[in-house]
GROMACS .gro file of C-alpha atoms in nm:
model
  204
    1UNK     CA    1   0.357  -0.459  -1.339
    2UNK     CA    2   0.290  -0.703  -1.665
    3UNK     CA    3   0.444  -0.780  -1.983
    4UNK     CA    4   0.638  -0.533  -2.150
    5UNK     CA    5   0.406  -0.558  -2.466
    6UNK     CA    6   0.055  -0.563  -2.289
    7UNK     CA    7   0.094  -0.320  -1.989
    8UNK     CA    8  -0.252  -0.157  -2.063
    9UNK     CA    9  -0.431  -0.315  -1.764
   10UNK     CA   10  -0.183  -0.287  -1.470
   11UNK     CA   11  -0.190  -0.077  -1.186
   12UNK     CA   12   0.117   0.135  -1.065
   13UNK     CA   13   0.076  -0.135  -0.760
   14UNK     CA   14   0.456  -0.256  -0.731
   15UNK     CA   15   0.546  -0.369  -0.358
   16UNK     CA   16   0.190  -0.306  -0.260
   17UNK     CA   17   0.023  -0.584  -0.040
   18UNK     CA   18  -0.301  -0.743   0.069
   19UNK     CA   19  -0.406  -0.882   0.438
   20UNK     CA   20  -0.634  -1.163   0.497
   21UNK     CA   21  -0.674  -1.253   0.907
   22UNK     CA   22  -0.915  -1.482   1.085
   23UNK     CA   23  -1.088  -1.586   0.749
   24UNK     CA   24  -1.172  -1.190   0.677
   25UNK     CA   25  -1.025  -0.915   0.473
   26UNK     CA   26  -0.860  -0.629   0.647
   27UNK     CA   27  -0.582  -0.482   0.428
   28UNK     CA   28  -0.748  -0.464   0.033
   29UNK     CA   29  -0.625  -0.225  -0.297
   30UNK     CA   30  -0.903  -0.025  -0.408
   31UNK     CA   31  -0.982  -0.288  -0.696
   32UNK     CA   32  -1.146  -0.145  -1.022
   33UNK     CA   33  -1.497   0.008  -1.076
   34UNK     CA   34  -1.438   0.197  -1.408
   35UNK     CA   35  -1.325   0.010  -1.727
   36UNK     CA   36  -1.213   0.257  -1.989
   37UNK     CA   37  -1.127   0.624  -1.953
   38UNK     CA   38  -1.214   0.829  -1.673
   39UNK     CA   39  -1.129   0.986  -1.322
   40UNK     CA   40  -1.200   0.675  -1.125
   41UNK     CA   41  -0.997   0.492  -1.385
   42UNK     CA   42  -0.688   0.703  -1.311
   43UNK     CA   43  -0.717   0.706  -0.966
   44UNK     CA   44  -0.769   0.266  -0.886
   45UNK     CA   45  -0.490   0.246  -1.152
   46UNK     CA   46  -0.259   0.492  -0.951
   47UNK     CA   47  -0.015   0.412  -0.652
   48UNK     CA   48  -0.228   0.609  -0.402
   49UNK     CA   49  -0.503   0.368  -0.427
   50UNK     CA   50  -0.298   0.083  -0.348
   51UNK     CA   51  -0.104  -0.029  -0.009
   52UNK     CA   52   0.208   0.108  -0.077
   53UNK     CA   53   0.443   0.432  -0.089
   54UNK     CA   54   0.355   0.783  -0.285
   55UNK     CA   55   0.659   0.982  -0.349
   56UNK     CA   56   0.626   1.359  -0.422
   57UNK     CA   57   0.240   1.295  -0.529
   58UNK     CA   58   0.365   1.048  -0.832
   59UNK     CA   59   0.262   0.716  -0.943
   60UNK     CA   60   0.565   0.432  -0.937
   61UNK     CA   61   0.493   0.368  -1.286
   62UNK     CA   62   0.356   0.615  -1.505
   63UNK     CA   63  -0.017   0.487  -1.578
   64UNK     CA   64  -0.220   0.727  -1.788
   65UNK     CA   65  -0.507   0.731  -1.982
   66UNK     CA   66  -0.731   0.463  -2.012
   67UNK     CA   67  -0.476   0.176  -2.108
   68UNK     CA   68  -0.139   0.339  -2.132
   69UNK     CA   69   0.208   0.294  -1.944
   70UNK     CA   70   0.495   0.499  -2.016
   71UNK     CA   71   0.797   0.434  -1.747
   72UNK     CA   72   0.730   0.144  -1.521
   73UNK     CA   73   0.875   0.043  -1.192
   74UNK     CA   74   1.096  -0.269  -1.197
   75UNK     CA   75   1.136  -0.503  -0.892
   76UNK     CA   76   1.528  -0.547  -0.757
   77UNK     CA   77   1.682  -0.722  -0.486
   78UNK     CA   78   1.453  -0.937  -0.337
   79UNK     CA   79   1.555  -1.152   0.011
   80UNK     CA   80   1.333  -1.387   0.146
   81UNK     CA   81   1.431  -1.553   0.495
   82UNK     CA   82   1.260  -1.846   0.672
   83UNK     CA   83   1.359  -1.974   1.031
   84UNK     CA   84   1.199  -2.123   1.308
   85UNK     CA   85   1.077  -1.787   1.505
   86UNK     CA   86   0.970  -1.551   1.178
   87UNK     CA   87   0.986  -1.497   0.792
   88UNK     CA   88   1.112  -1.260   0.639
   89UNK     CA   89   1.075  -1.075   0.308
   90UNK     CA   90   1.234  -0.763   0.143
   91UNK     CA   91   1.213  -0.629  -0.180
   92UNK     CA   92   1.304  -0.244  -0.377
   93UNK     CA   93   1.183  -0.095  -0.671
   94UNK     CA   94   1.311   0.167  -0.942
   95UNK     CA   95   1.007   0.339  -1.016
   96UNK     CA   96   1.122   0.660  -0.875
   97UNK     CA   97   1.449   0.657  -1.007
   98UNK     CA   98   1.317   0.896  -1.266
   99UNK     CA   99   1.240   1.155  -1.007
  100UNK     CA  100   1.526   1.445  -0.942
  101UNK     CA  101   1.631   1.275  -0.637
  102UNK     CA  102   1.688   0.927  -0.777
  103UNK     CA  103   1.494   0.777  -0.497
  104UNK     CA  104   1.496   0.403  -0.467
  105UNK     CA  105   1.157   0.241  -0.220
  106UNK     CA  106   1.255  -0.056  -0.018
  107UNK     CA  107   0.966  -0.247   0.185
  108UNK     CA  108   1.031  -0.545   0.444
  109UNK     CA  109   0.743  -0.756   0.590
  110UNK     CA  110   0.844  -0.948   0.933
  111UNK     CA  111   0.621  -1.241   1.011
  112UNK     CA  112   0.627  -1.390   1.358
  113UNK     CA  113   0.331  -1.551   1.560
  114UNK     CA  114   0.080  -1.270   1.639
  115UNK     CA  115   0.235  -0.984   1.470
  116UNK     CA  116   0.337  -0.828   1.119
  117UNK     CA  117   0.584  -0.559   1.124
  118UNK     CA  118   0.613  -0.369   0.763
  119UNK     CA  119   0.907  -0.101   0.703
  120UNK     CA  120   0.904   0.107   0.434
  121UNK     CA  121   1.290   0.292   0.351
  122UNK     CA  122   1.347   0.551   0.119
  123UNK     CA  123   1.684   0.630  -0.034
  124UNK     CA  124   1.756   0.969  -0.255
  125UNK     CA  125   1.612   1.275  -0.210
  126UNK     CA  126   1.254   1.372  -0.230
  127UNK     CA  127   1.029   1.622  -0.093
  128UNK     CA  128   0.703   1.456   0.000
  129UNK     CA  129   0.641   1.062   0.057
  130UNK     CA  130   0.327   0.868   0.183
  131UNK     CA  131   0.289   0.488   0.270
  132UNK     CA  132  -0.085   0.429   0.265
  133UNK     CA  133  -0.305   0.108   0.431
  134UNK     CA  134  -0.634   0.074   0.309
  135UNK     CA  135  -0.880  -0.108   0.510
  136UNK     CA  136  -1.161  -0.297   0.391
  137UNK     CA  137  -1.503  -0.131   0.389
  138UNK     CA  138  -1.680  -0.399   0.682
  139UNK     CA  139  -1.413  -0.280   0.949
  140UNK     CA  140  -1.458  -0.079   1.255
  141UNK     CA  141  -1.181   0.158   1.228
  142UNK     CA  142  -1.043   0.366   1.553
  143UNK     CA  143  -0.767   0.563   1.684
  144UNK     CA  144  -0.655   0.512   2.026
  145UNK     CA  145  -0.414   0.809   2.025
  146UNK     CA  146  -0.193   0.987   1.726
  147UNK     CA  147   0.013   0.664   1.650
  148UNK     CA  148  -0.197   0.337   1.744
  149UNK     CA  149  -0.536   0.271   1.571
  150UNK     CA  150  -0.768  -0.045   1.655
  151UNK     CA  151  -0.939  -0.256   1.406
  152UNK     CA  152  -1.274  -0.422   1.500
  153UNK     CA  153  -1.362  -0.749   1.298
  154UNK     CA  154  -1.710  -0.757   1.233
  155UNK     CA  155  -1.737  -1.173   1.169
  156UNK     CA  156  -1.501  -1.323   1.413
  157UNK     CA  157  -1.495  -1.040   1.637
  158UNK     CA  158  -1.131  -1.023   1.667
  159UNK     CA  159  -0.945  -0.688   1.737
  160UNK     CA  160  -0.610  -0.595   1.559
  161UNK     CA  161  -0.386  -0.347   1.662
  162UNK     CA  162  -0.219  -0.126   1.479
  163UNK     CA  163   0.099   0.063   1.615
  164UNK     CA  164   0.307   0.323   1.421
  165UNK     CA  165   0.659   0.354   1.524
  166UNK     CA  166   0.788   0.537   1.275
  167UNK     CA  167   0.626   0.828   1.080
  168UNK     CA  168   0.336   1.054   1.147
  169UNK     CA  169   0.007   0.881   1.117
  170UNK     CA  170  -0.346   1.042   1.029
  171UNK     CA  171  -0.686   0.821   0.897
  172UNK     CA  172  -0.874   0.945   0.601
  173UNK     CA  173  -1.112   0.834   0.359
  174UNK     CA  174  -1.119   0.659   0.055
  175UNK     CA  175  -1.313   0.398  -0.107
  176UNK     CA  176  -1.324   0.019  -0.192
  177UNK     CA  177  -1.450  -0.134  -0.564
  178UNK     CA  178  -1.580  -0.459  -0.540
  179UNK     CA  179  -1.686  -0.487  -0.894
  180UNK     CA  180  -1.752  -0.279  -1.176
  181UNK     CA  181  -2.009   0.029  -1.099
  182UNK     CA  182  -1.970  -0.013  -0.703
  183UNK     CA  183  -1.785   0.208  -0.497
  184UNK     CA  184  -1.769   0.139  -0.071
  185UNK     CA  185  -1.653   0.388   0.166
  186UNK     CA  186  -1.373   0.267   0.352
  187UNK     CA  187  -1.081   0.403   0.543
  188UNK     CA  188  -0.743   0.393   0.534
  189UNK     CA  189  -0.409   0.479   0.732
  190UNK     CA  190  -0.189   0.752   0.590
  191UNK     CA  191   0.170   0.792   0.755
  192UNK     CA  192   0.370   1.070   0.651
  193UNK     CA  193   0.756   1.033   0.608
  194UNK     CA  194   0.948   1.248   0.862
  195UNK     CA  195   1.308   1.325   0.825
  196UNK     CA  196   1.464   0.989   0.914
  197UNK     CA  197   1.328   0.849   0.563
  198UNK     CA  198   1.171   0.557   0.699
  199UNK     CA  199   0.786   0.432   0.826
  200UNK     CA  200   0.750   0.165   1.048
  201UNK     CA  201   0.449  -0.012   1.172
  202UNK     CA  202   0.338  -0.308   1.383
  203UNK     CA  203   0.000  -0.518   1.385
  204UNK     CA  204  -0.064  -0.744   1.662
   0.00000   0.00000   0.00000
């Protein structure tokens, strides 16, 4: 999350990502609306404010106060594979090894023409895990059923379908901070892990 001697501006965002399609922003982390110390600052530095997995309601790195970090996540086992048909990237991190269940989070992205598949896997024992996908506030978000969601892009008028193949999904409210002092309401997809310890999302 940054150099060990100066981690104070870092967020607990290991394995998060952002996504743009058709020159429009689709998935965005929460940004930074507050500088210094406060509840918004703590939330925006936390894992829940990013497009990644929260386990046992804990941050992947221990961010606290305004500019402090204790135990932190380190990426591991990065693999990148390219061929004519697709590109895959996978990586894990050890930020949740401090939990009693010795938890490891691994994420993979598989990109091919017209499709992105994101898969989260958890090894170890845990009580609760949620994978978050935060949408840009300009998008119109609707649910076709409990596992299929539709994004309508405001400029290109393109549509993106999100199918949750594993896990239990729901649409929740969150906010996006494009700059200091501004917070815009937006929606996010929260996917609860079930007993098989993985979540899979397909975007087309």
